[in-house]
Amino acid sequence: MELTAQDVLNKFKELYPGEPLVVRSPGRINLIGEHTDYNDGFVMPAAIDRETVFAIAESVDGRSEIYSIKYNQTFSVDLRDPKPVSAPAWVNYLLGVLRQFVDKGYSVQPFRCVFGGNIPMGAGLSSSASVECGFAFALNVLNHHAIDKKDLIKIAQWSEHHFVGVKCGIMDQFASMMGSENHVILLDCRSLEYRYSPLELKDFTIVLCDSKVKHSLVDSEYNTRRNECEQGVAILKKYYPAVNSLRDVSENMVLEHKDELKGKVFDRCLYIVQEIARVQQASRDLENHDLQAFGKKMFETHEGLSKLYEVSCPELDFLVDEAKKFSGVLGARVMGGGFGGCTINLVKKDEVGSFLSAVRPAYAEKFGIALETYIVNIKDGTSVTSKSIEKINLL
Ligand code: GLA
């Protein structure tokens, strides 16, 4: 059963006194631009109608507590000196946010908090970013600070880097916090300049196919990829001193120095420079309403992620290969960090049924896994729910 904001509110009332502030924070999809964010490149994400909900209120007894509905666990928080814990792991996403509030001198009053949501974990829909962003946003409102959304995004990302241990880029937190209903975000991850572009898919829709696999190496492999990109930059910088990231590098520069970019570094750099260029072209395709061309680039991205960046897996490759067989699927690719999770597919609306009724049994037969699929709608980023707006006005 899907958890709603009302369920989170009810749970809060069952456990604690008072009328809480209720904040929702969405997961995200990404149309194109994968692993480009930590290379100062471009991405095209959007916030979706799956979210984490927080109910939070000041406590009267000076103690602070967080209750996770998913894990049915309560954690007592020491507000003076938040440190990462070895267990339960879910609490680190929140403790890192608190650490940043402490370090940046933003006071936090003792609180009681209940949270839960309906973003599938490990599906590449950024459930973790939604938790970090929602909590940072809630603390900001509850404690009457006026921290800028961009700073809250950085606080959330810091938590992921230092308390969770994944050196993620800025995309997930940015999309969760800044999403806009029915729009994609065209984000330049170097300057953090962004603009919203209406997502007009007409006869097409976005279908996510959840492979239901999550390979255990995902976090360490992610950090390795980032490291390989940094090695590439260090080598190219010797020849081109103005290079500070792969954003500053052209495909020709990578090809020119193939011999020096040893091991996997060449392949990694080649994929990234191609993908950064591809997002820029894809954004023009979207402006020109050329979904055919856009979809083709999604397939190209998958090819690069699978062969050069090596963040796909047999299950995801299979799902994309199956999608290619359908004329009603314009594009498909692995979405997010990779090594499992979802593919994102651009599918003709009246062919969704036939597409899924072919892919589901084929996937079950090949891998013995029941494919889960989601049709998502594009929503606004992190916000106070309308029900608790009144309470905010009283604060
Ligand atoms: C994860 C990270 C993001 C981004 C994607 C890949 O979702 O959190 O920062 O790097 O992988 O595009």
Short mmCIF file of C-alpha atoms and ligand atoms in Angstrom, two decimals:
data_model
loop_
_atom_site.label_atom_id
_atom_site.label_comp_id
_atom_site.label_asym_id
_atom_site.label_seq_id
_atom_site.Cartn_x
_atom_site.Cartn_y
_atom_site.Cartn_z
CA MET A 1 0.00 0.00 0.00
CA GLU A 2 1.21 3.47 -0.87
CA LEU A 3 1.99 5.82 1.96
CA THR A 4 0.35 9.26 1.72
CA ALA A 5 1.05 12.58 3.43
CA GLN A 6 -2.05 11.95 5.53
CA ASP A 7 -0.55 8.65 6.76
CA VAL A 8 2.60 10.47 7.86
CA LEU A 9 0.53 13.10 9.64
CA ASN A 10 -1.59 10.41 11.34
CA LYS A 11 1.51 8.62 12.53
CA PHE A 12 2.88 11.85 13.95
CA LYS A 13 -0.34 12.43 15.88
CA GLU A 14 -0.30 8.89 17.16
CA LEU A 15 3.23 9.34 18.54
CA TYR A 16 3.55 13.00 19.50
CA PRO A 17 1.50 15.97 20.68
CA GLY A 18 0.95 19.14 18.70
CA GLU A 19 0.21 20.21 15.17
CA PRO A 20 3.23 19.55 12.95
CA LEU A 21 4.57 21.30 9.92
CA VAL A 22 4.25 18.96 6.92
CA VAL A 23 6.84 19.10 4.13
CA ARG A 24 6.92 17.02 0.96
CA SER A 25 10.04 16.44 -1.08
CA PRO A 26 9.92 14.61 -4.42
CA GLY A 27 12.10 12.07 -6.17
CA ARG A 28 13.30 12.82 -9.69
CA ILE A 29 13.72 11.49 -13.18
CA ASN A 30 16.43 12.61 -15.57
CA LEU A 31 15.68 12.82 -19.28
CA ILE A 32 19.28 13.02 -20.40
CA GLY A 33 22.71 14.01 -19.03
CA GLU A 34 23.97 11.14 -16.90
CA HIS A 35 27.14 11.39 -14.78
CA THR A 36 27.69 14.83 -16.27
CA ASP A 37 26.79 16.75 -13.11
CA TYR A 38 30.04 16.11 -11.24
CA ASN A 39 31.91 16.95 -14.45
CA ASP A 40 30.48 20.50 -14.53
CA GLY A 41 28.22 19.52 -17.43
CA PHE A 42 24.50 19.80 -18.16
CA VAL A 43 21.55 17.71 -16.97
CA MET A 44 17.82 17.64 -17.68
CA PRO A 45 15.98 16.32 -14.60
CA ALA A 46 12.45 16.85 -13.30
CA ALA A 47 10.77 16.26 -9.92
CA ILE A 48 8.05 13.58 -9.89
CA ASP A 49 4.86 12.67 -8.08
CA ARG A 50 6.58 10.30 -5.69
CA GLU A 51 7.81 11.88 -2.53
CA THR A 52 9.07 11.71 1.02
CA VAL A 53 6.87 13.46 3.57
CA PHE A 54 8.05 14.94 6.88
CA ALA A 55 5.82 15.87 9.81
CA ILE A 56 7.87 17.88 12.30
CA ALA A 57 7.17 20.00 15.37
CA GLU A 58 9.16 21.57 18.17
CA SER A 59 9.34 19.40 21.27
CA VAL A 60 8.58 20.69 24.72
CA ASP A 61 10.89 18.44 26.74
CA GLY A 62 14.20 19.43 25.11
CA ARG A 63 14.68 16.05 23.44
CA SER A 64 14.84 15.42 19.69
CA GLU A 65 13.57 12.30 17.97
CA ILE A 66 13.14 11.05 14.42
CA TYR A 67 10.80 8.19 13.58
CA SER A 68 11.08 6.34 10.26
CA ILE A 69 7.81 4.79 9.13
CA LYS A 70 9.58 2.51 6.67
CA TYR A 71 11.86 1.01 9.30
CA ASN A 72 9.47 1.42 12.23
CA GLN A 73 12.40 2.81 14.21
CA THR A 74 12.94 5.82 16.44
CA PHE A 75 16.28 7.56 16.73
CA SER A 76 17.21 10.03 19.49
CA VAL A 77 19.28 12.88 18.15
CA ASP A 78 22.02 14.78 19.94
CA LEU A 79 21.62 18.24 18.48
CA ARG A 80 24.90 19.55 19.89
CA ASP A 81 27.21 17.23 17.99
CA PRO A 82 25.61 15.19 15.18
CA LYS A 83 27.97 12.44 13.98
CA PRO A 84 27.50 9.60 11.49
CA VAL A 85 26.38 6.32 13.05
CA SER A 86 27.09 2.78 11.90
CA ALA A 87 23.43 1.82 12.32
CA PRO A 88 20.67 2.47 11.52
CA ALA A 89 21.94 3.66 8.13
CA TRP A 90 18.82 5.69 7.26
CA VAL A 91 19.54 8.19 9.99
CA ASN A 92 22.82 9.37 8.44
CA TYR A 93 21.03 11.17 5.60
CA LEU A 94 19.38 13.35 8.25
CA LEU A 95 22.29 13.64 10.67
CA GLY A 96 24.49 15.06 7.90
CA VAL A 97 21.92 17.79 7.33
CA LEU A 98 21.86 18.58 11.06
CA ARG A 99 25.67 18.67 11.13
CA GLN A 100 25.60 21.34 8.42
CA PHE A 101 23.07 23.42 10.33
CA VAL A 102 25.31 23.25 13.41
CA ASP A 103 28.50 24.01 11.47
CA LYS A 104 26.93 26.92 9.62
CA GLY A 105 25.58 28.39 12.84
CA TYR A 106 21.87 27.90 12.08
CA SER A 107 20.16 27.17 15.39
CA VAL A 108 17.92 24.09 15.60
CA GLN A 109 15.29 23.81 18.32
CA PRO A 110 14.59 20.34 19.78
CA PHE A 111 12.02 18.60 17.59
CA ARG A 112 9.95 15.51 16.98
CA CYS A 113 9.87 14.26 13.41
CA VAL A 114 8.09 11.46 11.56
CA PHE A 115 8.87 10.70 7.93
CA GLY A 116 8.01 8.23 5.21
CA GLY A 117 7.17 8.14 1.54
CA ASN A 118 6.48 6.27 -1.65
CA ILE A 119 9.70 6.57 -3.65
CA PRO A 120 11.00 3.07 -4.34
CA MET A 121 14.52 2.73 -2.93
CA GLY A 122 17.41 1.69 -5.16
CA ALA A 123 15.35 2.45 -8.27
CA GLY A 124 17.45 5.46 -9.26
CA LEU A 125 14.66 7.90 -8.38
CA SER A 126 16.70 9.72 -5.73
CA SER A 127 14.85 8.74 -2.61
CA SER A 128 17.95 9.75 -0.64
CA ALA A 129 18.10 13.28 -2.09
CA SER A 130 14.41 13.71 -1.33
CA VAL A 131 15.06 12.78 2.31
CA GLU A 132 18.00 15.18 2.63
CA CYS A 133 16.21 18.04 0.87
CA GLY A 134 12.92 17.56 2.70
CA PHE A 135 14.61 17.54 6.09
CA ALA A 136 16.82 20.56 5.32
CA PHE A 137 13.77 22.46 4.06
CA ALA A 138 11.71 21.49 7.12
CA LEU A 139 14.42 22.55 9.58
CA ASN A 140 14.77 25.85 7.77
CA VAL A 141 11.05 26.63 8.08
CA LEU A 142 10.60 25.27 11.59
CA ASN A 143 13.51 27.30 12.93
CA HIS A 144 12.53 30.52 11.10
CA HIS A 145 15.72 30.74 9.09
CA ALA A 146 15.67 32.13 5.60
CA ILE A 147 18.26 29.90 4.03
CA ASP A 148 18.30 30.17 0.25
CA LYS A 149 17.13 27.05 -1.63
CA LYS A 150 20.50 26.77 -3.38
CA ASP A 151 22.23 26.66 0.01
CA LEU A 152 19.78 24.03 1.24
CA ILE A 153 20.63 21.98 -1.86
CA LYS A 154 24.32 22.20 -0.99
CA ILE A 155 23.60 21.23 2.61
CA ALA A 156 21.73 18.16 1.34
CA GLN A 157 24.57 17.24 -1.04
CA TRP A 158 27.14 17.69 1.75
CA SER A 159 25.23 15.17 3.84
CA GLU A 160 25.38 12.62 1.00
CA HIS A 161 29.13 13.19 0.58
CA HIS A 162 30.18 13.16 4.21
CA PHE A 163 27.60 11.19 6.19
CA VAL A 164 26.45 8.71 3.52
CA GLY A 165 29.74 8.40 1.65
CA VAL A 166 28.66 8.94 -1.96
CA LYS A 167 30.44 11.75 -3.80
CA CYS A 168 27.32 12.57 -5.80
CA GLY A 169 26.91 15.56 -8.09
CA ILE A 170 24.29 18.25 -7.55
CA MET A 171 21.55 16.97 -9.89
CA ASP A 172 19.38 14.93 -7.54
CA GLN A 173 19.20 17.47 -4.74
CA PHE A 174 18.70 20.30 -7.24
CA ALA A 175 15.85 18.51 -8.99
CA SER A 176 14.14 17.50 -5.76
CA MET A 177 14.28 21.03 -4.35
CA MET A 178 13.71 23.09 -7.51
CA GLY A 179 11.35 20.97 -9.61
CA SER A 180 8.47 22.70 -11.41
CA GLU A 181 5.20 21.05 -12.41
CA ASN A 182 5.19 19.86 -16.05
CA HIS A 183 8.68 21.27 -16.69
CA VAL A 184 12.14 19.82 -17.03
CA ILE A 185 15.05 21.70 -15.52
CA LEU A 186 17.89 22.57 -17.87
CA LEU A 187 20.70 22.88 -15.37
CA ASP A 188 24.26 23.96 -15.95
CA CYS A 189 26.06 22.16 -13.11
CA ARG A 190 29.06 24.49 -13.31
CA SER A 191 27.31 27.80 -12.75
CA LEU A 192 24.08 26.36 -11.28
CA GLU A 193 22.23 28.55 -13.76
CA TYR A 194 19.02 26.88 -14.82
CA ARG A 195 15.84 27.36 -16.74
CA TYR A 196 12.57 25.50 -16.89
CA SER A 197 11.36 24.10 -20.18
CA PRO A 198 7.80 22.80 -20.60
CA LEU A 199 7.81 19.08 -21.24
CA GLU A 200 5.44 18.72 -24.18
CA LEU A 201 5.37 15.07 -25.09
CA LYS A 202 2.05 15.15 -26.96
CA ASP A 203 1.29 11.53 -27.97
CA PHE A 204 4.19 10.21 -25.93
CA THR A 205 4.73 9.53 -22.28
CA ILE A 206 7.52 8.56 -19.94
CA VAL A 207 7.55 5.01 -18.67
CA LEU A 208 10.04 3.80 -16.08
CA CYS A 209 10.93 0.11 -16.05
CA ASP A 210 12.33 -0.88 -12.67
CA SER A 211 14.78 -3.75 -13.12
CA LYS A 212 14.46 -4.42 -9.36
CA VAL A 213 18.19 -5.05 -9.18
CA LYS A 214 20.65 -3.05 -7.09
CA HIS A 215 24.21 -4.18 -7.33
CA SER A 216 26.11 -3.86 -4.10
CA LEU A 217 29.07 -2.08 -5.70
CA VAL A 218 26.99 0.88 -6.73
CA ASP A 219 28.39 3.40 -4.23
CA SER A 220 32.04 2.43 -4.54
CA GLU A 221 31.83 2.18 -8.34
CA TYR A 222 30.21 5.61 -8.44
CA ASN A 223 33.10 7.12 -6.51
CA THR A 224 35.56 5.25 -8.77
CA ARG A 225 33.96 6.78 -11.88
CA ARG A 226 34.29 10.22 -10.40
CA ASN A 227 37.90 9.53 -9.59
CA GLU A 228 38.64 8.31 -13.13
CA CYS A 229 37.19 11.54 -14.54
CA GLU A 230 39.42 13.54 -12.20
CA GLN A 231 42.45 11.57 -13.37
CA GLY A 232 41.53 12.43 -16.96
CA VAL A 233 41.29 16.12 -16.08
CA ALA A 234 44.69 16.06 -14.33
CA ILE A 235 46.34 14.54 -17.42
CA LEU A 236 44.66 16.86 -19.93
CA LYS A 237 45.44 19.90 -17.80
CA LYS A 238 49.13 19.33 -18.48
CA TYR A 239 48.46 20.01 -22.15
CA TYR A 240 45.65 22.50 -21.75
CA PRO A 241 46.16 24.52 -18.54
CA ALA A 242 42.72 26.13 -18.81
CA VAL A 243 41.02 22.77 -18.30
CA ASN A 244 39.41 22.48 -14.87
CA SER A 245 36.83 19.79 -15.57
CA LEU A 246 35.67 17.63 -18.47
CA ARG A 247 33.28 20.47 -19.34
CA ASP A 248 36.33 22.30 -20.68
CA VAL A 249 37.38 19.35 -22.85
CA SER A 250 36.39 18.57 -26.44
CA GLU A 251 36.11 15.12 -27.99
CA ASN A 252 39.16 15.90 -30.15
CA MET A 253 41.26 16.68 -27.09
CA VAL A 254 40.35 13.30 -25.61
CA LEU A 255 41.12 11.47 -28.87
CA GLU A 256 44.40 13.34 -29.26
CA HIS A 257 45.66 12.10 -25.88
CA LYS A 258 44.28 8.59 -26.03
CA ASP A 259 47.65 7.00 -25.19
CA GLU A 260 48.13 9.04 -22.03
CA LEU A 261 44.58 8.40 -20.79
CA LYS A 262 45.40 4.91 -19.60
CA GLY A 263 43.24 2.04 -18.41
CA LYS A 264 39.59 2.97 -18.36
CA VAL A 265 40.25 6.71 -18.15
CA PHE A 266 40.02 7.24 -21.92
CA ASP A 267 36.63 5.52 -22.20
CA ARG A 268 35.26 7.39 -19.21
CA CYS A 269 36.38 10.80 -20.52
CA LEU A 270 35.13 10.06 -24.02
CA TYR A 271 31.66 9.19 -22.75
CA ILE A 272 31.47 12.32 -20.59
CA VAL A 273 32.51 14.80 -23.28
CA GLN A 274 30.09 13.17 -25.74
CA GLU A 275 27.27 13.23 -23.19
CA ILE A 276 27.83 16.88 -22.31
CA ALA A 277 27.54 17.76 -26.01
CA ARG A 278 24.55 15.43 -26.40
CA VAL A 279 22.52 17.16 -23.68
CA GLN A 280 22.99 20.51 -25.38
CA GLN A 281 21.77 19.06 -28.69
CA ALA A 282 18.92 17.24 -26.95
CA SER A 283 17.75 20.46 -25.38
CA ARG A 284 17.54 21.96 -28.90
CA ASP A 285 15.59 18.88 -30.04
CA LEU A 286 13.11 19.50 -27.26
CA GLU A 287 12.74 23.15 -28.24
CA ASN A 288 12.14 22.08 -31.85
CA HIS A 289 9.59 19.47 -30.68
CA ASP A 290 11.71 16.83 -32.41
CA LEU A 291 11.05 13.90 -30.08
CA GLN A 292 12.38 11.44 -32.64
CA ALA A 293 15.82 13.04 -32.50
CA PHE A 294 15.59 13.35 -28.71
CA GLY A 295 14.78 9.65 -28.32
CA LYS A 296 17.67 8.65 -30.56
CA LYS A 297 20.01 10.49 -28.20
CA MET A 298 18.59 8.57 -25.24
CA PHE A 299 19.61 5.34 -26.97
CA GLU A 300 23.05 6.80 -27.66
CA THR A 301 23.41 7.74 -24.00
CA HIS A 302 22.60 4.18 -23.02
CA GLU A 303 25.20 2.85 -25.42
CA GLY A 304 27.82 5.13 -23.88
CA LEU A 305 26.80 4.33 -20.31
CA SER A 306 26.92 0.63 -21.07
CA LYS A 307 30.09 0.33 -23.20
CA LEU A 308 32.29 3.27 -22.25
CA TYR A 309 31.19 4.29 -18.75
CA GLU A 310 30.27 0.74 -17.74
CA VAL A 311 27.50 1.56 -15.30
CA SER A 312 24.86 -0.66 -16.86
CA CYS A 313 24.22 -4.34 -16.16
CA PRO A 314 22.73 -7.27 -18.14
CA GLU A 315 19.23 -6.59 -16.84
CA LEU A 316 19.25 -2.94 -17.93
CA ASP A 317 20.86 -3.71 -21.29
CA PHE A 318 18.14 -6.29 -21.88
CA LEU A 319 15.37 -3.81 -21.07
CA VAL A 320 16.83 -1.25 -23.48
CA ASP A 321 17.30 -3.87 -26.21
CA GLU A 322 13.68 -4.94 -25.81
CA ALA A 323 12.55 -1.31 -26.01
CA LYS A 324 14.47 -0.88 -29.27
CA LYS A 325 12.27 -3.52 -30.89
CA PHE A 326 9.21 -1.26 -30.58
CA SER A 327 8.58 1.46 -33.12
CA GLY A 328 6.44 3.16 -30.47
CA VAL A 329 9.46 3.60 -28.18
CA LEU A 330 11.46 6.63 -29.30
CA GLY A 331 14.23 6.24 -26.74
CA ALA A 332 15.31 4.24 -23.70
CA ARG A 333 18.29 4.22 -21.38
CA VAL A 334 19.48 3.50 -17.88
CA MET A 335 18.66 6.41 -15.59
CA GLY A 336 20.60 7.75 -12.60
CA GLY A 337 23.78 6.29 -11.17
CA GLY A 338 23.29 2.87 -12.80
CA PHE A 339 24.18 -0.70 -11.78
CA GLY A 340 20.47 -1.40 -11.47
CA GLY A 341 17.40 0.71 -10.90
CA CYS A 342 15.23 1.96 -13.73
CA THR A 343 15.35 2.52 -17.45
CA ILE A 344 13.56 5.61 -18.70
CA ASN A 345 11.54 5.09 -21.89
CA LEU A 346 9.85 7.56 -24.18
CA VAL A 347 6.80 5.61 -25.36
CA LYS A 348 3.83 6.38 -27.61
CA LYS A 349 0.80 6.60 -25.30
CA ASP A 350 -1.35 4.14 -27.19
CA GLU A 351 1.47 1.62 -27.35
CA VAL A 352 2.35 1.58 -23.66
CA GLY A 353 0.07 -1.42 -23.10
CA SER A 354 1.54 -3.55 -25.87
CA PHE A 355 5.10 -2.51 -24.93
CA LEU A 356 4.66 -3.55 -21.32
CA SER A 357 2.79 -6.72 -22.08
CA ALA A 358 5.74 -7.82 -24.22
CA VAL A 359 8.59 -6.66 -21.96
CA ARG A 360 7.20 -8.01 -18.68
CA PRO A 361 7.09 -11.70 -19.62
CA ALA A 362 10.36 -11.47 -21.58
CA TYR A 363 12.11 -10.00 -18.53
CA ALA A 364 10.56 -12.54 -16.17
CA GLU A 365 11.62 -15.37 -18.42
CA LYS A 366 15.20 -14.15 -18.80
CA PHE A 367 15.94 -13.07 -15.22
CA GLY A 368 13.16 -14.54 -13.11
CA ILE A 369 12.27 -11.04 -11.89
CA ALA A 370 8.84 -9.40 -11.99
CA LEU A 371 9.34 -6.06 -13.75
CA GLU A 372 7.80 -3.09 -11.99
CA THR A 373 6.79 -0.11 -14.10
CA TYR A 374 5.90 3.46 -13.19
CA ILE A 375 4.23 6.19 -15.17
CA VAL A 376 5.25 9.41 -13.47
CA ASN A 377 3.94 12.96 -13.54
CA ILE A 378 6.17 16.00 -13.24
CA LYS A 379 5.61 17.99 -10.06
CA ASP A 380 6.92 20.94 -8.06
CA GLY A 381 10.01 20.62 -5.90
CA THR A 382 10.23 20.50 -2.10
CA SER A 383 7.47 22.50 -0.41
CA VAL A 384 5.23 22.81 2.60
CA THR A 385 2.00 20.92 1.99
CA SER A 386 -1.08 23.05 1.66
CA LYS A 387 -2.54 21.58 4.83
CA SER A 388 0.20 22.99 6.98
CA ILE A 389 0.44 26.37 5.22
CA GLU A 390 -1.88 27.83 7.84
CA LYS A 391 0.44 26.68 10.56
CA ILE A 392 3.37 28.36 8.78
CA ASN A 393 1.51 31.63 8.66
CA LEU A 394 1.11 31.42 12.43
CA LEU A 395 4.80 30.71 13.07
C1 GLA B 1 23.36 9.70 -9.01
C2 GLA B 1 24.00 10.93 -8.39
C3 GLA B 1 23.84 12.15 -9.29
C4 GLA B 1 24.29 11.87 -10.72
C5 GLA B 1 23.67 10.56 -11.21
C6 GLA B 1 24.21 10.15 -12.54
O1 GLA B 1 21.98 9.84 -9.08
O2 GLA B 1 23.45 11.21 -7.13
O3 GLA B 1 24.56 13.25 -8.75
O4 GLA B 1 25.68 11.84 -10.81
O5 GLA B 1 23.88 9.48 -10.30
O6 GLA B 1 23.87 11.08 -13.51
#
